[in-house]
Amino acid sequence: MNKLKSINLQVYIMLIAIVVIMSFFTLATDGAYLSARNISNLLRQTSITGILAIGMVFVIISAEIDLSVGSLMGLLGGFAAISNVWWGWPLPLTIAVTLVLGLMLGAWSGWWVAYQKVPSFIVTLAGMLAFRGILIGLTNGTTVAPISNDMTVIGQGYLSDTVGMILGTIAIFCFIAWGSYQRKARQNLNLTVPAIPKETVKYGIVAILVLGAIYLLNDYRGVPIPVLILALLAVAGTFLARKTAFGRHIYAIGGNIDAARLSGIAVEKVKLAIFAINGLLVAVAGLILSSRLGAGAPSAGQNAELDAIAACVIGGASLAGGIGSIYGVVIGAFIIALLDNGMSMLDVPTFWQYIVKGSILLLAVWVDTISKKKA
């Protein structure tokens, strides 16, 4: 119960931080920060970091780390651009091969960590350097452009106003239906359930936020495709983490690996699968990045791993393992995007942007450390 209260407190703190940050930048930009166009750009920025953070949080929950996701995203995005521009592959083949490569390269890192017992810090640090080198070699140090119009839809496309509203409405009904199912399941097990008025307020707030966001985005061009992809992956990741045996095994390994092994969990196989899933999500982010930029570049994805790790820590994941949530890291990615977007609009020098994000990351880890000492 204390753990649940702690998680809820973290969510409330993050939501308050979002309100404060948005209020500050809205005043500083004379309202331009909350324009439909900027909110659309803001959410598209969130999508790439959010997808990386979803994969990263599984790694962090298992008490490991992955420093290679930025370079791997650049490599996979560069490969997609090369296959599309230079080799002329059809889009479905480009997507399929890129995803398979992400899965295989993620599993390769996982194999070293799980079966060869090489620390994940070293394995992924080596991967960060190697993947960047391969990317530069493949592209000959040049930008690969322009990618096809079909591929640009992945990162630059939008849902129509009608489709966006329909999908939003369906999502709300599914959320309510799932909540009702869980409520009945808990009642059947004689477990405590939230009061109906409290549940109704929660559903109402979710409906207002979802439909309000879609309405605002429709005022510009519609819901961006990358945002839809992030939402689907967040739902899938949440289900995997909270409703499957595999998800429980990840938390068990991060909480106490020896106890997990003694309880019969195949630790090596789970860790291999975690890194493979992470690689797959990096491939998705790479496809979105290249299609958003309209090109593959040797420098693509630099420092993206830092934003992903920061999103996880800000979102409540513990670097010691065993603690973390998908919705938390998505909110963390949104906070990172809020800061990046706001500081860019105010023309804050790049060095100050790095200092601010570094300070926030340090503060988040410090708060996590303090909370553990009190516990």
mmCIF file of C-alpha atoms in Angstrom:
data_model
loop_
_atom_site.group_PDB
_atom_site.id
_atom_site.type_symbol
_atom_site.label_atom_id
_atom_site.label_comp_id
_atom_site.label_asym_id
_atom_site.label_seq_id
_atom_site.Cartn_x
_atom_site.Cartn_y
_atom_site.Cartn_z
ATOM 1 C CA MET A 1 0.000 0.000 0.000
ATOM 2 C CA ASN A 2 2.850 2.395 0.850
ATOM 3 C CA LYS A 3 4.460 1.581 -2.491
ATOM 4 C CA LEU A 4 1.196 2.384 -4.293
ATOM 5 C CA LYS A 5 0.872 5.684 -2.421
ATOM 6 C CA SER A 6 4.466 6.530 -3.360
ATOM 7 C CA ILE A 7 3.757 5.869 -7.041
ATOM 8 C CA ASN A 8 0.591 7.992 -6.945
ATOM 9 C CA LEU A 9 2.521 10.794 -5.226
ATOM 10 C CA GLN A 10 5.145 10.703 -8.001
ATOM 11 C CA VAL A 11 2.421 10.984 -10.634
ATOM 12 C CA TYR A 12 0.862 13.967 -8.868
ATOM 13 C CA ILE A 13 4.267 15.659 -8.587
ATOM 14 C CA MET A 14 4.898 15.127 -12.310
ATOM 15 C CA LEU A 15 1.480 16.507 -13.226
ATOM 16 C CA ILE A 16 2.096 19.569 -11.061
ATOM 17 C CA ALA A 17 5.500 19.989 -12.745
ATOM 18 C CA ILE A 18 3.822 19.876 -16.167
ATOM 19 C CA VAL A 19 1.328 22.578 -15.160
ATOM 20 C CA VAL A 20 4.099 24.784 -13.769
ATOM 21 C CA ILE A 21 6.361 24.358 -16.807
ATOM 22 C CA MET A 22 3.554 24.974 -19.299
ATOM 23 C CA SER A 23 2.327 28.018 -17.370
ATOM 24 C CA PHE A 24 5.814 29.532 -17.272
ATOM 25 C CA PHE A 25 6.515 29.067 -20.978
ATOM 26 C CA THR A 26 3.006 30.207 -21.931
ATOM 27 C CA LEU A 27 3.564 33.496 -20.107
ATOM 28 C CA ALA A 28 7.115 33.832 -21.446
ATOM 29 C CA THR A 29 5.953 33.337 -25.073
ATOM 30 C CA ASP A 30 2.765 35.412 -24.803
ATOM 31 C CA GLY A 31 0.573 32.369 -25.322
ATOM 32 C CA ALA A 32 2.364 30.989 -28.389
ATOM 33 C CA TYR A 33 3.466 27.964 -26.358
ATOM 34 C CA LEU A 34 -0.117 26.672 -26.163
ATOM 35 C CA SER A 35 -0.938 27.191 -29.831
ATOM 36 C CA ALA A 36 -2.301 24.156 -31.681
ATOM 37 C CA ARG A 37 0.739 24.083 -33.950
ATOM 38 C CA ASN A 38 3.220 24.097 -31.079
ATOM 39 C CA ILE A 39 1.300 21.475 -29.097
ATOM 40 C CA SER A 40 1.404 19.262 -32.200
ATOM 41 C CA ASN A 41 5.168 19.755 -32.516
ATOM 42 C CA LEU A 42 5.553 19.162 -28.788
ATOM 43 C CA LEU A 43 3.749 15.819 -28.931
ATOM 44 C CA ARG A 44 5.752 14.726 -31.968
ATOM 45 C CA GLN A 45 8.926 15.522 -30.016
ATOM 46 C CA THR A 46 7.594 13.458 -27.142
ATOM 47 C CA SER A 47 6.878 10.448 -29.360
ATOM 48 C CA ILE A 48 10.493 9.530 -30.169
ATOM 49 C CA THR A 49 11.800 10.001 -26.618
ATOM 50 C CA GLY A 50 8.691 8.273 -25.253
ATOM 51 C CA ILE A 51 9.131 5.194 -27.444
ATOM 52 C CA LEU A 52 12.802 4.948 -26.485
ATOM 53 C CA ALA A 53 11.857 5.368 -22.819
ATOM 54 C CA ILE A 54 9.281 2.546 -22.974
ATOM 55 C CA GLY A 55 11.996 0.144 -24.092
ATOM 56 C CA MET A 56 14.537 1.632 -21.694
ATOM 57 C CA VAL A 57 12.301 1.338 -18.636
ATOM 58 C CA PHE A 58 12.106 -2.450 -19.007
ATOM 59 C CA VAL A 59 15.905 -2.525 -19.062
ATOM 60 C CA ILE A 60 16.151 -0.250 -16.019
ATOM 61 C CA ILE A 61 13.504 -2.173 -14.063
ATOM 62 C CA SER A 62 15.633 -5.291 -14.551
ATOM 63 C CA ALA A 63 18.546 -3.345 -12.942
ATOM 64 C CA GLU A 64 20.445 -2.931 -16.228
ATOM 65 C CA ILE A 65 21.188 0.056 -18.472
ATOM 66 C CA ASP A 66 21.427 0.670 -22.223
ATOM 67 C CA LEU A 67 23.681 3.479 -23.428
ATOM 68 C CA SER A 68 23.484 2.433 -27.076
ATOM 69 C CA VAL A 69 19.891 3.344 -27.948
ATOM 70 C CA GLY A 70 20.773 6.729 -29.476
ATOM 71 C CA SER A 71 23.426 5.296 -31.798
ATOM 72 C CA LEU A 72 21.280 2.253 -32.580
ATOM 73 C CA MET A 73 18.315 4.485 -33.429
ATOM 74 C CA GLY A 74 20.555 6.500 -35.759
ATOM 75 C CA LEU A 75 21.898 3.316 -37.358
ATOM 76 C CA LEU A 76 18.482 1.732 -37.910
ATOM 77 C CA GLY A 77 16.999 5.010 -39.143
ATOM 78 C CA GLY A 78 19.984 5.400 -41.463
ATOM 79 C CA PHE A 79 19.549 1.854 -42.750
ATOM 80 C CA ALA A 80 15.874 2.546 -43.442
ATOM 81 C CA ALA A 81 16.815 5.699 -45.365
ATOM 82 C CA ILE A 82 19.490 3.854 -47.373
ATOM 83 C CA SER A 83 17.160 0.977 -48.280
ATOM 84 C CA ASN A 84 14.483 3.489 -49.294
ATOM 85 C CA VAL A 85 16.627 6.025 -51.185
ATOM 86 C CA TRP A 86 19.633 4.127 -52.534
ATOM 87 C CA TRP A 87 18.239 0.618 -52.901
ATOM 88 C CA GLY A 88 14.646 1.495 -53.780
ATOM 89 C CA TRP A 89 13.045 -1.099 -51.513
ATOM 90 C CA PRO A 90 9.258 -1.004 -51.096
ATOM 91 C CA LEU A 91 8.180 0.569 -47.807
ATOM 92 C CA PRO A 92 6.785 -2.648 -46.188
ATOM 93 C CA LEU A 93 10.102 -4.450 -46.802
ATOM 94 C CA THR A 94 12.086 -1.509 -45.390
ATOM 95 C CA ILE A 95 9.945 -1.437 -42.247
ATOM 96 C CA ALA A 96 10.045 -5.219 -41.757
ATOM 97 C CA VAL A 97 13.819 -5.553 -42.183
ATOM 98 C CA THR A 98 14.493 -2.525 -39.952
ATOM 99 C CA LEU A 99 12.338 -3.971 -37.169
ATOM 100 C CA VAL A 100 13.999 -7.392 -37.467
ATOM 101 C CA LEU A 101 17.445 -5.785 -37.338
ATOM 102 C CA GLY A 102 16.446 -3.862 -34.222
ATOM 103 C CA LEU A 103 15.225 -7.059 -32.596
ATOM 104 C CA MET A 104 18.418 -8.940 -33.499
ATOM 105 C CA LEU A 105 20.833 -6.191 -32.439
ATOM 106 C CA GLY A 106 18.964 -5.752 -29.162
ATOM 107 C CA ALA A 107 19.117 -9.517 -28.578
ATOM 108 C CA TRP A 108 22.853 -9.435 -29.394
ATOM 109 C CA SER A 109 23.451 -6.942 -26.579
ATOM 110 C CA GLY A 110 21.200 -9.006 -24.317
ATOM 111 C CA TRP A 111 23.176 -12.159 -25.051
ATOM 112 C CA TRP A 112 26.400 -10.555 -23.843
ATOM 113 C CA VAL A 113 24.685 -9.268 -20.704
ATOM 114 C CA ALA A 114 22.622 -12.352 -19.846
ATOM 115 C CA TYR A 115 24.820 -15.262 -20.899
ATOM 116 C CA GLN A 116 28.358 -13.850 -20.948
ATOM 117 C CA LYS A 117 27.849 -11.829 -17.734
ATOM 118 C CA VAL A 118 29.451 -8.702 -19.192
ATOM 119 C CA PRO A 119 28.080 -5.612 -17.371
ATOM 120 C CA SER A 120 25.378 -3.908 -19.418
ATOM 121 C CA PHE A 121 27.144 -0.576 -18.988
ATOM 122 C CA ILE A 122 30.188 -1.911 -20.872
ATOM 123 C CA VAL A 123 28.219 -3.870 -23.488
ATOM 124 C CA THR A 124 26.021 -0.930 -24.431
ATOM 125 C CA LEU A 125 28.866 1.570 -24.227
ATOM 126 C CA ALA A 126 30.687 -0.578 -26.776
ATOM 127 C CA GLY A 127 27.473 -0.722 -28.810
ATOM 128 C CA MET A 128 27.121 3.052 -28.689
ATOM 129 C CA LEU A 129 30.547 3.430 -30.296
ATOM 130 C CA ALA A 130 30.212 0.512 -32.729
ATOM 131 C CA PHE A 131 26.739 1.412 -33.989
ATOM 132 C CA ARG A 132 27.773 5.021 -34.582
ATOM 133 C CA GLY A 133 30.823 3.829 -36.484
ATOM 134 C CA ILE A 134 28.745 1.469 -38.641
ATOM 135 C CA LEU A 135 26.281 4.283 -39.393
ATOM 136 C CA ILE A 136 29.069 6.610 -40.525
ATOM 137 C CA GLY A 137 30.533 3.829 -42.649
ATOM 138 C CA LEU A 138 27.208 2.942 -44.274
ATOM 139 C CA THR A 139 26.367 6.538 -45.133
ATOM 140 C CA ASN A 140 29.955 7.496 -46.037
ATOM 141 C CA GLY A 141 29.495 10.378 -43.633
ATOM 142 C CA THR A 142 26.834 11.982 -45.839
ATOM 143 C CA THR A 143 23.122 12.645 -45.449
ATOM 144 C CA VAL A 144 20.899 10.126 -47.245
ATOM 145 C CA ALA A 145 17.955 12.017 -48.774
ATOM 146 C CA PRO A 146 15.247 12.520 -49.838
ATOM 147 C CA ILE A 147 13.209 9.584 -48.622
ATOM 148 C CA SER A 148 9.981 8.668 -50.413
ATOM 149 C CA ASN A 149 6.673 10.399 -49.709
ATOM 150 C CA ASP A 150 5.218 7.084 -48.510
ATOM 151 C CA MET A 151 7.867 6.795 -45.821
ATOM 152 C CA THR A 152 7.573 10.399 -44.652
ATOM 153 C CA VAL A 153 3.993 9.649 -43.591
ATOM 154 C CA ILE A 154 5.356 7.631 -40.647
ATOM 155 C CA GLY A 155 6.947 10.681 -39.062
ATOM 156 C CA GLN A 156 5.105 13.564 -40.692
ATOM 157 C CA GLY A 157 1.598 12.224 -41.335
ATOM 158 C CA TYR A 158 -1.607 13.152 -39.504
ATOM 159 C CA LEU A 159 -4.936 11.471 -38.885
ATOM 160 C CA SER A 160 -7.980 13.171 -40.327
ATOM 161 C CA ASP A 161 -10.184 15.074 -37.869
ATOM 162 C CA THR A 162 -12.938 12.452 -38.040
ATOM 163 C CA VAL A 163 -10.624 9.462 -37.655
ATOM 164 C CA GLY A 164 -8.880 11.124 -34.707
ATOM 165 C CA MET A 165 -12.156 11.727 -32.864
ATOM 166 C CA ILE A 166 -13.428 8.210 -33.601
ATOM 167 C CA LEU A 167 -10.235 6.600 -32.321
ATOM 168 C CA GLY A 168 -10.249 8.846 -29.254
ATOM 169 C CA THR A 169 -13.847 7.905 -28.457
ATOM 170 C CA ILE A 170 -13.082 4.200 -28.930
ATOM 171 C CA ALA A 171 -10.055 4.543 -26.642
ATOM 172 C CA ILE A 172 -12.178 6.129 -23.898
ATOM 173 C CA PHE A 173 -14.833 3.400 -24.122
ATOM 174 C CA CYS A 174 -12.114 0.725 -23.991
ATOM 175 C CA PHE A 175 -10.577 2.416 -20.936
ATOM 176 C CA ILE A 176 -13.942 2.495 -19.153
ATOM 177 C CA ALA A 177 -14.718 -1.105 -20.127
ATOM 178 C CA TRP A 178 -11.325 -2.296 -18.892
ATOM 179 C CA GLY A 179 -11.774 -0.376 -15.634
ATOM 180 C CA SER A 180 -15.197 -1.962 -15.115
ATOM 181 C CA TYR A 181 -13.765 -5.419 -15.782
ATOM 182 C CA GLN A 182 -10.983 -4.876 -13.255
ATOM 183 C CA ARG A 183 -13.485 -3.555 -10.715
ATOM 184 C CA LYS A 184 -15.669 -6.659 -11.035
ATOM 185 C CA ALA A 185 -12.622 -8.926 -10.849
ATOM 186 C CA ARG A 186 -11.503 -7.279 -7.600
ATOM 187 C CA GLN A 187 -15.014 -7.509 -6.165
ATOM 188 C CA ASN A 188 -15.155 -11.221 -6.981
ATOM 189 C CA LEU A 189 -11.902 -11.661 -5.049
ATOM 190 C CA ASN A 190 -13.284 -9.621 -2.121
ATOM 191 C CA LEU A 191 -10.632 -6.939 -2.629
ATOM 192 C CA THR A 192 -11.179 -3.254 -1.971
ATOM 193 C CA VAL A 193 -12.360 -1.152 -4.912
ATOM 194 C CA PRO A 194 -12.454 2.643 -5.352
ATOM 195 C CA ALA A 195 -15.759 4.404 -4.711
ATOM 196 C CA ILE A 196 -17.969 4.809 -7.785
ATOM 197 C CA PRO A 197 -17.951 8.642 -7.622
ATOM 198 C CA LYS A 198 -14.134 8.592 -7.563
ATOM 199 C CA GLU A 199 -14.055 6.249 -10.568
ATOM 200 C CA THR A 200 -16.542 8.439 -12.421
ATOM 201 C CA VAL A 201 -14.410 11.527 -11.837
ATOM 202 C CA LYS A 202 -11.324 9.658 -13.093
ATOM 203 C CA TYR A 203 -13.092 8.567 -16.282
ATOM 204 C CA GLY A 204 -14.431 12.066 -16.803
ATOM 205 C CA ILE A 205 -10.988 13.642 -16.469
ATOM 206 C CA VAL A 206 -9.479 11.122 -18.899
ATOM 207 C CA ALA A 207 -12.267 11.739 -21.426
ATOM 208 C CA ILE A 208 -11.844 15.521 -21.194
ATOM 209 C CA LEU A 209 -8.061 15.290 -21.591
ATOM 210 C CA VAL A 210 -8.170 12.879 -24.539
ATOM 211 C CA LEU A 211 -10.975 14.515 -26.498
ATOM 212 C CA GLY A 212 -9.709 18.006 -25.610
ATOM 213 C CA ALA A 213 -6.223 17.161 -26.885
ATOM 214 C CA ILE A 214 -7.639 15.700 -30.108
ATOM 215 C CA TYR A 215 -9.863 18.751 -30.608
ATOM 216 C CA LEU A 216 -6.867 21.058 -30.131
ATOM 217 C CA LEU A 217 -4.714 19.006 -32.529
ATOM 218 C CA ASN A 218 -7.524 18.988 -35.100
ATOM 219 C CA ASP A 219 -7.383 22.770 -34.992
ATOM 220 C CA TYR A 220 -3.938 22.484 -36.616
ATOM 221 C CA ARG A 221 -3.659 19.405 -38.878
ATOM 222 C CA GLY A 222 -4.885 16.484 -36.787
ATOM 223 C CA VAL A 223 -3.342 13.847 -34.524
ATOM 224 C CA PRO A 224 0.256 13.131 -35.638
ATOM 225 C CA ILE A 225 0.927 9.526 -36.639
ATOM 226 C CA PRO A 226 3.951 9.253 -34.272
ATOM 227 C CA VAL A 227 1.704 10.213 -31.345
ATOM 228 C CA LEU A 228 -0.722 7.434 -32.277
ATOM 229 C CA ILE A 229 2.179 4.955 -32.432
ATOM 230 C CA LEU A 230 3.410 6.099 -29.001
ATOM 231 C CA ALA A 231 -0.081 5.696 -27.523
ATOM 232 C CA LEU A 232 -0.441 2.155 -28.898
ATOM 233 C CA LEU A 233 3.016 1.141 -27.664
ATOM 234 C CA ALA A 234 2.318 2.658 -24.240
ATOM 235 C CA VAL A 235 -0.871 0.603 -23.917
ATOM 236 C CA ALA A 236 0.907 -2.556 -25.075
ATOM 237 C CA GLY A 237 3.835 -1.887 -22.733
ATOM 238 C CA THR A 238 1.543 -1.272 -19.768
ATOM 239 C CA PHE A 239 -0.312 -4.525 -20.426
ATOM 240 C CA LEU A 240 2.984 -6.418 -20.768
ATOM 241 C CA ALA A 241 4.371 -4.962 -17.541
ATOM 242 C CA ARG A 242 1.283 -5.273 -15.358
ATOM 243 C CA LYS A 243 -0.803 -8.130 -16.709
ATOM 244 C CA THR A 244 1.639 -10.820 -17.847
ATOM 245 C CA ALA A 245 3.952 -13.266 -16.102
ATOM 246 C CA PHE A 246 6.826 -11.903 -18.186
ATOM 247 C CA GLY A 247 6.247 -8.430 -16.767
ATOM 248 C CA ARG A 248 6.185 -9.733 -13.195
ATOM 249 C CA HIS A 249 9.416 -11.598 -13.876
ATOM 250 C CA ILE A 250 11.099 -8.347 -14.963
ATOM 251 C CA TYR A 251 10.168 -6.656 -11.689
ATOM 252 C CA ALA A 252 11.236 -9.705 -9.702
ATOM 253 C CA ILE A 253 14.658 -9.782 -11.378
ATOM 254 C CA GLY A 254 15.209 -6.088 -10.732
ATOM 255 C CA GLY A 255 14.022 -6.355 -7.148
ATOM 256 C CA ASN A 256 16.163 -9.341 -6.172
ATOM 257 C CA ILE A 257 17.841 -11.387 -8.884
ATOM 258 C CA ASP A 258 18.885 -14.204 -6.554
ATOM 259 C CA ALA A 259 15.361 -14.623 -5.188
ATOM 260 C CA ALA A 260 14.003 -14.535 -8.744
ATOM 261 C CA ARG A 261 16.399 -17.276 -9.812
ATOM 262 C CA LEU A 262 15.531 -19.427 -6.803
ATOM 263 C CA SER A 263 11.809 -19.009 -7.535
ATOM 264 C CA GLY A 264 12.309 -20.637 -10.922
ATOM 265 C CA ILE A 265 12.477 -17.596 -13.211
ATOM 266 C CA ALA A 266 14.720 -18.108 -16.261
ATOM 267 C CA VAL A 267 16.722 -14.933 -15.599
ATOM 268 C CA GLU A 268 18.965 -15.194 -18.664
ATOM 269 C CA LYS A 269 16.077 -15.732 -21.071
ATOM 270 C CA VAL A 270 14.100 -12.852 -19.582
ATOM 271 C CA LYS A 271 17.049 -10.461 -19.829
ATOM 272 C CA LEU A 272 17.678 -11.514 -23.427
ATOM 273 C CA ALA A 273 14.017 -10.848 -24.232
ATOM 274 C CA ILE A 274 14.140 -7.456 -22.487
ATOM 275 C CA PHE A 275 17.027 -6.243 -24.633
ATOM 276 C CA ALA A 276 15.404 -7.700 -27.768
ATOM 277 C CA ILE A 277 12.171 -5.778 -27.048
ATOM 278 C CA ASN A 278 14.216 -2.667 -26.386
ATOM 279 C CA GLY A 279 15.941 -3.072 -29.753
ATOM 280 C CA LEU A 280 12.587 -3.485 -31.480
ATOM 281 C CA LEU A 281 11.272 -0.248 -29.986
ATOM 282 C CA VAL A 282 14.504 1.534 -30.933
ATOM 283 C CA ALA A 283 13.859 0.427 -34.516
ATOM 284 C CA VAL A 284 10.369 1.957 -34.384
ATOM 285 C CA ALA A 285 11.862 5.205 -33.074
ATOM 286 C CA GLY A 286 14.511 5.094 -35.814
ATOM 287 C CA LEU A 287 11.881 4.781 -38.534
ATOM 288 C CA ILE A 288 9.960 7.735 -37.090
ATOM 289 C CA LEU A 289 13.117 9.835 -36.745
ATOM 290 C CA SER A 290 14.286 9.317 -40.334
ATOM 291 C CA SER A 291 10.820 9.825 -41.788
ATOM 292 C CA ARG A 292 10.356 12.967 -39.693
ATOM 293 C CA LEU A 293 13.711 14.378 -40.829
ATOM 294 C CA GLY A 294 13.119 13.173 -44.381
ATOM 295 C CA ALA A 295 16.636 11.744 -44.403
ATOM 296 C CA GLY A 296 19.171 9.532 -42.690
ATOM 297 C CA ALA A 297 22.094 11.413 -41.134
ATOM 298 C CA PRO A 298 25.371 10.240 -39.553
ATOM 299 C CA SER A 299 24.662 12.379 -36.483
ATOM 300 C CA ALA A 300 21.056 11.242 -36.015
ATOM 301 C CA GLY A 301 20.167 10.079 -32.524
ATOM 302 C CA GLN A 302 23.123 11.627 -30.708
ATOM 303 C CA ASN A 303 22.414 11.983 -26.964
ATOM 304 C CA ALA A 304 18.975 10.396 -27.409
ATOM 305 C CA GLU A 305 19.927 7.757 -24.846
ATOM 306 C CA LEU A 306 20.378 10.504 -22.258
ATOM 307 C CA ASP A 307 16.877 11.853 -22.862
ATOM 308 C CA ALA A 308 15.455 8.318 -22.629
ATOM 309 C CA ILE A 309 17.230 7.614 -19.348
ATOM 310 C CA ALA A 310 16.215 11.038 -17.999
ATOM 311 C CA ALA A 311 12.579 10.363 -18.947
ATOM 312 C CA CYS A 312 12.689 7.062 -17.060
ATOM 313 C CA VAL A 313 14.221 8.579 -13.926
ATOM 314 C CA ILE A 314 11.927 11.609 -13.967
ATOM 315 C CA GLY A 315 9.031 9.199 -14.521
ATOM 316 C CA GLY A 316 9.786 7.343 -11.292
ATOM 317 C CA ALA A 317 11.943 4.429 -12.462
ATOM 318 C CA SER A 318 14.732 3.486 -10.057
ATOM 319 C CA LEU A 319 18.220 2.896 -11.436
ATOM 320 C CA ALA A 320 18.602 0.271 -8.706
ATOM 321 C CA GLY A 321 15.923 -1.797 -10.466
ATOM 322 C CA GLY A 322 12.537 -3.213 -9.533
ATOM 323 C CA ILE A 323 10.579 0.053 -9.799
ATOM 324 C CA GLY A 324 9.087 1.829 -12.811
ATOM 325 C CA SER A 325 5.940 2.247 -14.891
ATOM 326 C CA ILE A 326 5.148 2.856 -18.542
ATOM 327 C CA TYR A 327 2.785 5.775 -17.950
ATOM 328 C CA GLY A 328 5.404 7.325 -15.668
ATOM 329 C CA VAL A 329 8.153 7.304 -18.293
ATOM 330 C CA VAL A 330 5.791 8.643 -20.968
ATOM 331 C CA ILE A 331 4.993 11.552 -18.653
ATOM 332 C CA GLY A 332 8.729 11.910 -18.056
ATOM 333 C CA ALA A 333 9.336 12.057 -21.823
ATOM 334 C CA PHE A 334 6.624 14.711 -22.082
ATOM 335 C CA ILE A 335 8.353 16.793 -19.410
ATOM 336 C CA ILE A 336 11.664 16.519 -21.301
ATOM 337 C CA ALA A 337 9.901 17.633 -24.492
ATOM 338 C CA LEU A 338 8.219 20.522 -22.642
ATOM 339 C CA LEU A 339 11.592 21.826 -21.528
ATOM 340 C CA ASP A 340 13.280 21.323 -24.919
ATOM 341 C CA ASN A 341 10.438 22.970 -26.796
ATOM 342 C CA GLY A 342 10.030 25.892 -24.394
ATOM 343 C CA MET A 343 13.729 26.695 -24.195
ATOM 344 C CA SER A 344 14.014 26.509 -27.987
ATOM 345 C CA MET A 345 11.115 28.943 -28.381
ATOM 346 C CA LEU A 346 12.837 31.343 -25.993
ATOM 347 C CA ASP A 347 16.138 30.944 -27.897
ATOM 348 C CA VAL A 348 17.897 29.742 -24.763
ATOM 349 C CA PRO A 349 21.554 28.957 -25.643
ATOM 350 C CA THR A 350 22.238 25.254 -26.193
ATOM 351 C CA PHE A 351 24.693 25.032 -23.307
ATOM 352 C CA TRP A 352 22.033 26.271 -20.890
ATOM 353 C CA GLN A 353 19.589 23.669 -22.198
ATOM 354 C CA TYR A 354 22.072 20.913 -21.363
ATOM 355 C CA ILE A 355 22.711 22.420 -17.921
ATOM 356 C CA VAL A 356 18.992 22.626 -17.117
ATOM 357 C CA LYS A 357 18.252 19.039 -18.218
ATOM 358 C CA GLY A 358 21.316 17.740 -16.373
ATOM 359 C CA SER A 359 20.258 19.533 -13.205
ATOM 360 C CA ILE A 360 16.731 18.131 -13.422
ATOM 361 C CA LEU A 361 18.088 14.614 -13.924
ATOM 362 C CA LEU A 362 20.356 14.973 -10.891
ATOM 363 C CA LEU A 363 17.457 16.325 -8.831
ATOM 364 C CA ALA A 364 15.213 13.414 -9.866
ATOM 365 C CA VAL A 365 17.830 10.830 -8.868
ATOM 366 C CA TRP A 366 18.443 12.646 -5.586
ATOM 367 C CA VAL A 367 14.721 12.622 -4.764
ATOM 368 C CA ASP A 368 14.587 8.896 -5.596
ATOM 369 C CA THR A 369 17.550 8.256 -3.284
ATOM 370 C CA ILE A 370 16.039 10.270 -0.443
ATOM 371 C CA SER A 371 12.689 8.471 -0.765
ATOM 372 C CA LYS A 372 14.436 5.079 -0.531
ATOM 373 C CA LYS A 373 16.304 6.116 2.612
ATOM 374 C CA LYS A 374 13.016 7.140 4.258
ATOM 375 C CA ALA A 375 11.425 3.860 3.226
#
